[in-house]
mmCIF file of C-alpha atoms in Angstrom:
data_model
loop_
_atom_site.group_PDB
_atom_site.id
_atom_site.type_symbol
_atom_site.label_atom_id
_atom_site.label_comp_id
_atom_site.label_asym_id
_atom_site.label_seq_id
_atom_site.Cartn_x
_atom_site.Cartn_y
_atom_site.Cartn_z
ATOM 1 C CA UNK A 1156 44.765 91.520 83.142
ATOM 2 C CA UNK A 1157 42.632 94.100 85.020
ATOM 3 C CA UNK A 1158 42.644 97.644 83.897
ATOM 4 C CA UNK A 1159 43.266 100.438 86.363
ATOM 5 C CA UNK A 1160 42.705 104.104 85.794
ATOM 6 C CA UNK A 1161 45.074 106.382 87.531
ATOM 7 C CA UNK A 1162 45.541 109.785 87.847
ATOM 8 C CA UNK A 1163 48.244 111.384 85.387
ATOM 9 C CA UNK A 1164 49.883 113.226 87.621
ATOM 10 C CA UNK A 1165 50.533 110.205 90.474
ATOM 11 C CA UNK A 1166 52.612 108.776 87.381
ATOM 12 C CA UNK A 1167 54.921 111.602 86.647
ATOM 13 C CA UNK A 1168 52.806 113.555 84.083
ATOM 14 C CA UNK A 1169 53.185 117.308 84.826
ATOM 15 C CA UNK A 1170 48.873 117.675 84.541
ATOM 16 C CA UNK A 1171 48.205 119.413 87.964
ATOM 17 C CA UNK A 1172 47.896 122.901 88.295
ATOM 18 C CA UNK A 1173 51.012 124.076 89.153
ATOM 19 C CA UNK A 1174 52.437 122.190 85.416
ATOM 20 C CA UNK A 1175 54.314 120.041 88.077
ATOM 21 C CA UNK A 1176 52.993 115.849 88.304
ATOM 22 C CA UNK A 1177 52.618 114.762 92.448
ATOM 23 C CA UNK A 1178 54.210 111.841 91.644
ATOM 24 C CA UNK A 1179 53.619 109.401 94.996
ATOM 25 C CA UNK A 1180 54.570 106.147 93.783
ATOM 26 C CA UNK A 1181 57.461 104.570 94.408
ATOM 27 C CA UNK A 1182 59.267 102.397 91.492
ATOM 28 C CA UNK A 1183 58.585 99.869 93.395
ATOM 29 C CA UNK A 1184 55.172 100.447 93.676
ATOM 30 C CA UNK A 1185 54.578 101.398 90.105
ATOM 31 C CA UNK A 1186 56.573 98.068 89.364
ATOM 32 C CA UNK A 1187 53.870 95.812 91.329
ATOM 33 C CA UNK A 1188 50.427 97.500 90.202
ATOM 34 C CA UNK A 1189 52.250 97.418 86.662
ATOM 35 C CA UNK A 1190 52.284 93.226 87.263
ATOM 36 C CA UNK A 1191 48.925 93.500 88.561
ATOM 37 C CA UNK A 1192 47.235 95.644 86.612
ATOM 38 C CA UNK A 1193 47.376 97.344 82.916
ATOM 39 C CA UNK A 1194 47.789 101.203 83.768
ATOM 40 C CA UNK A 1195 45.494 103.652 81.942
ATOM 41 C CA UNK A 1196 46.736 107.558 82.555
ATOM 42 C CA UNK A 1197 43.723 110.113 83.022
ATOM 43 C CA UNK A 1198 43.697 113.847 84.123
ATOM 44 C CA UNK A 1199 40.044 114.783 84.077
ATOM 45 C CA UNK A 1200 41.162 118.174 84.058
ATOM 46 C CA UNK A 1201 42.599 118.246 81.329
ATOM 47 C CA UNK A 1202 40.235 115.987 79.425
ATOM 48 C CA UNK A 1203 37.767 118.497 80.388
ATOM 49 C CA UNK A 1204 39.624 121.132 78.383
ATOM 50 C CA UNK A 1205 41.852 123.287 81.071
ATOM 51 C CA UNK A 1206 45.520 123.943 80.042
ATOM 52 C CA UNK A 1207 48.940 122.635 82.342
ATOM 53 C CA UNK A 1208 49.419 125.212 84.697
ATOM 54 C CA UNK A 1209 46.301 126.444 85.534
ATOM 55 C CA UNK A 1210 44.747 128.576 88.461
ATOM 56 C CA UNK A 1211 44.052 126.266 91.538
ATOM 57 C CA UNK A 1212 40.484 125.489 91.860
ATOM 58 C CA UNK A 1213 38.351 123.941 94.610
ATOM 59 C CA UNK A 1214 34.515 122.581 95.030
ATOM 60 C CA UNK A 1215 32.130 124.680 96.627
ATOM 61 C CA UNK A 1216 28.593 125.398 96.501
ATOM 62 C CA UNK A 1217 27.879 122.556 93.790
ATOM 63 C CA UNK A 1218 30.553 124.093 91.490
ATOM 64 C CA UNK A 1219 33.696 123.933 90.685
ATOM 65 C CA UNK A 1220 35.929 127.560 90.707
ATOM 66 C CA UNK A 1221 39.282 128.667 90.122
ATOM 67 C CA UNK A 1222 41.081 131.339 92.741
ATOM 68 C CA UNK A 1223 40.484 134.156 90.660
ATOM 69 C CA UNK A 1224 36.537 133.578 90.906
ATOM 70 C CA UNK A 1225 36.114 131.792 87.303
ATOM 71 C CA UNK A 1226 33.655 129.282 87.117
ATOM 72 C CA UNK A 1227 35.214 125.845 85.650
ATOM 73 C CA UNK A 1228 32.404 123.351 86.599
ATOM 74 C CA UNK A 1229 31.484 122.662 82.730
ATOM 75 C CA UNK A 1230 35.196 121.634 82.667
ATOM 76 C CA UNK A 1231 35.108 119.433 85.523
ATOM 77 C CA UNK A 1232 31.870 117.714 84.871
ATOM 78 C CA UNK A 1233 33.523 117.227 81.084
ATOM 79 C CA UNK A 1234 36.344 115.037 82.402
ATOM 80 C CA UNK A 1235 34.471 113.837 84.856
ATOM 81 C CA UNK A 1236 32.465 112.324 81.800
ATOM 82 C CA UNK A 1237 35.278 111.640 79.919
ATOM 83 C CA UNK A 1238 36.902 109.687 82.581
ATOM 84 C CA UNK A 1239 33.762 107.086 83.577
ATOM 85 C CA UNK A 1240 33.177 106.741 79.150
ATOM 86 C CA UNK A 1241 36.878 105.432 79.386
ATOM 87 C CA UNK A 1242 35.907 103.185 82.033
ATOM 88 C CA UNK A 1243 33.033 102.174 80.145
ATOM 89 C CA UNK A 1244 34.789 101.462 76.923
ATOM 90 C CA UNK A 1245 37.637 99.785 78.377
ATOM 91 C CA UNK A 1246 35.966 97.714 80.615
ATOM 92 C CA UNK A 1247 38.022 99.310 84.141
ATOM 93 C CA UNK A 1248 36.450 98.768 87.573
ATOM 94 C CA UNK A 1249 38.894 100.666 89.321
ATOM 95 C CA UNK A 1250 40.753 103.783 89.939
ATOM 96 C CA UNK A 1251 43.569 105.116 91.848
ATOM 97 C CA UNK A 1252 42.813 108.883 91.616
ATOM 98 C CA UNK A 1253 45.220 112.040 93.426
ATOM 99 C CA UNK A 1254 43.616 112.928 96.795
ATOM 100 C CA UNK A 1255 42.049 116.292 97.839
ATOM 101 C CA UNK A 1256 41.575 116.968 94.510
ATOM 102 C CA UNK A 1257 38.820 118.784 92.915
ATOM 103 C CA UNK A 1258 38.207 116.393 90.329
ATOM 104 C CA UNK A 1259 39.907 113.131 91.985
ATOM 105 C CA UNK A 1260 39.283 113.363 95.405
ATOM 106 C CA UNK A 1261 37.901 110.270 97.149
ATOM 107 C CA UNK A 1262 37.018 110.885 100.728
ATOM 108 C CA UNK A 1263 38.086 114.601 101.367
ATOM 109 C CA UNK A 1264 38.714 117.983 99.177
ATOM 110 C CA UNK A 1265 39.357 121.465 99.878
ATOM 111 C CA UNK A 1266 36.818 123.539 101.004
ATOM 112 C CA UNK A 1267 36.653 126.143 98.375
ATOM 113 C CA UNK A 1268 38.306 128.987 100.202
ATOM 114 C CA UNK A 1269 41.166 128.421 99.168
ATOM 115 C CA UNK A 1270 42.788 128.460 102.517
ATOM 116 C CA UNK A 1271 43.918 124.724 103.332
ATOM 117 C CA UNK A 1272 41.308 123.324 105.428
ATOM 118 C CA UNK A 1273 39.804 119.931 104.003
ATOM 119 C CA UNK A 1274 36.202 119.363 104.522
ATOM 120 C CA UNK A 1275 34.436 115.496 103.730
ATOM 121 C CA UNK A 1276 33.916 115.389 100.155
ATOM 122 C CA UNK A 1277 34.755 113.875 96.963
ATOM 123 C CA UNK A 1278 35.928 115.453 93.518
ATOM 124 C CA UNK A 1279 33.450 115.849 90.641
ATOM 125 C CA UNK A 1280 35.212 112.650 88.938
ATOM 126 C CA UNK A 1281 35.332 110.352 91.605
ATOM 127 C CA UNK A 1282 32.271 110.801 92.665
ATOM 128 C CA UNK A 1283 31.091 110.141 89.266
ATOM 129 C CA UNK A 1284 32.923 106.810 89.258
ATOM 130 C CA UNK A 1285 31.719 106.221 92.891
ATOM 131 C CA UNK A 1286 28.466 106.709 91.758
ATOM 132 C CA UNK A 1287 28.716 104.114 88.534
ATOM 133 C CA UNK A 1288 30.616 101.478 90.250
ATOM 134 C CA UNK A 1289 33.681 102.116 90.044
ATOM 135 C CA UNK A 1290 35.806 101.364 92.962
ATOM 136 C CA UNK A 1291 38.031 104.490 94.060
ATOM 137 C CA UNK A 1292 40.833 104.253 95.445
ATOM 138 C CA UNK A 1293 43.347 107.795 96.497
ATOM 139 C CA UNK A 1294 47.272 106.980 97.072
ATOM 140 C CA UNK A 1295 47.104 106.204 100.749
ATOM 141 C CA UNK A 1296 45.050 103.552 99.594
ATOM 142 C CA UNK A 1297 48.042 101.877 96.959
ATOM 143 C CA UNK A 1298 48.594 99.196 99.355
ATOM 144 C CA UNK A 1299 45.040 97.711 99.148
ATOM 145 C CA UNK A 1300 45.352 97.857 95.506
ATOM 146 C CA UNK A 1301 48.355 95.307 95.890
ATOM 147 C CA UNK A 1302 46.932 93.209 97.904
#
């Protein structure tokens, strides 16, 4: 059976920020890719050594930071790494990763102000992925995943 990486938090794990998960899926939904595919949890963030809650962070000027100004890139580019050597290892072509994230966002992220307002983009570990071949998916995209 295929592998598929998803995000921690889009399965109930309270990784993001706010110590809260953005769960998405439905049972249903987590019943079907379950059939389909063998489910590997990931939080980048996390793997990249930050702690559940955190301060909110957003990509900007080739960087990572958090609100308050601190510069997290080394932790982003961490489980950024971490995430495509679990690919590697495990043999997973795929990933269903939490949009608008800093580290999982597929097609667009915050701008780094901190104010709302997306901008084209892609996290640190998606774009990793993207860049090694892994296929990306974000949660709007769960239905192509069943297909």
């Amino acid at each position: 059976m295929e592998k598929l990486l998803v995000s921690a938090c889009l399965l109930g794990v309270a990784s993001r920020y706010d110590g809260k998960s953005k769960k998405v899926l439905s049972e249903n939904e987590m019943a079907r890719l379950a059939e389909k595919y063998d489910i590997v949890p990931f939080c980048p963030e996390i793997y990249g050594g930050l702690p559940t809650p955190r301060v909110p962070s957003e990509r900007r000027d080739g960087g990572v930071y958090m609100k308050n100004g601190e510069c997290v890139t080394e932790n982003y580019n961490k489980g950024a790494a971490e995430a495509l050597h679990i690919c590697r290892l495990l043999g997973i072509g795929r990933a269903l990763l939490k949009e608008r994230s800093p580290a999982c966002g597929k097609d667009r992220i915050y701008d780094g102000s901190f104010s709302g307002v997306l901008v084209p983009g892609a996290g640190v570990a998606a774009e990793l992925l993207m860049k090694n071949g892994i296929s990306v998916y974000g949660e709007s995209d769960i239905a192509e995943l069943l297909k």
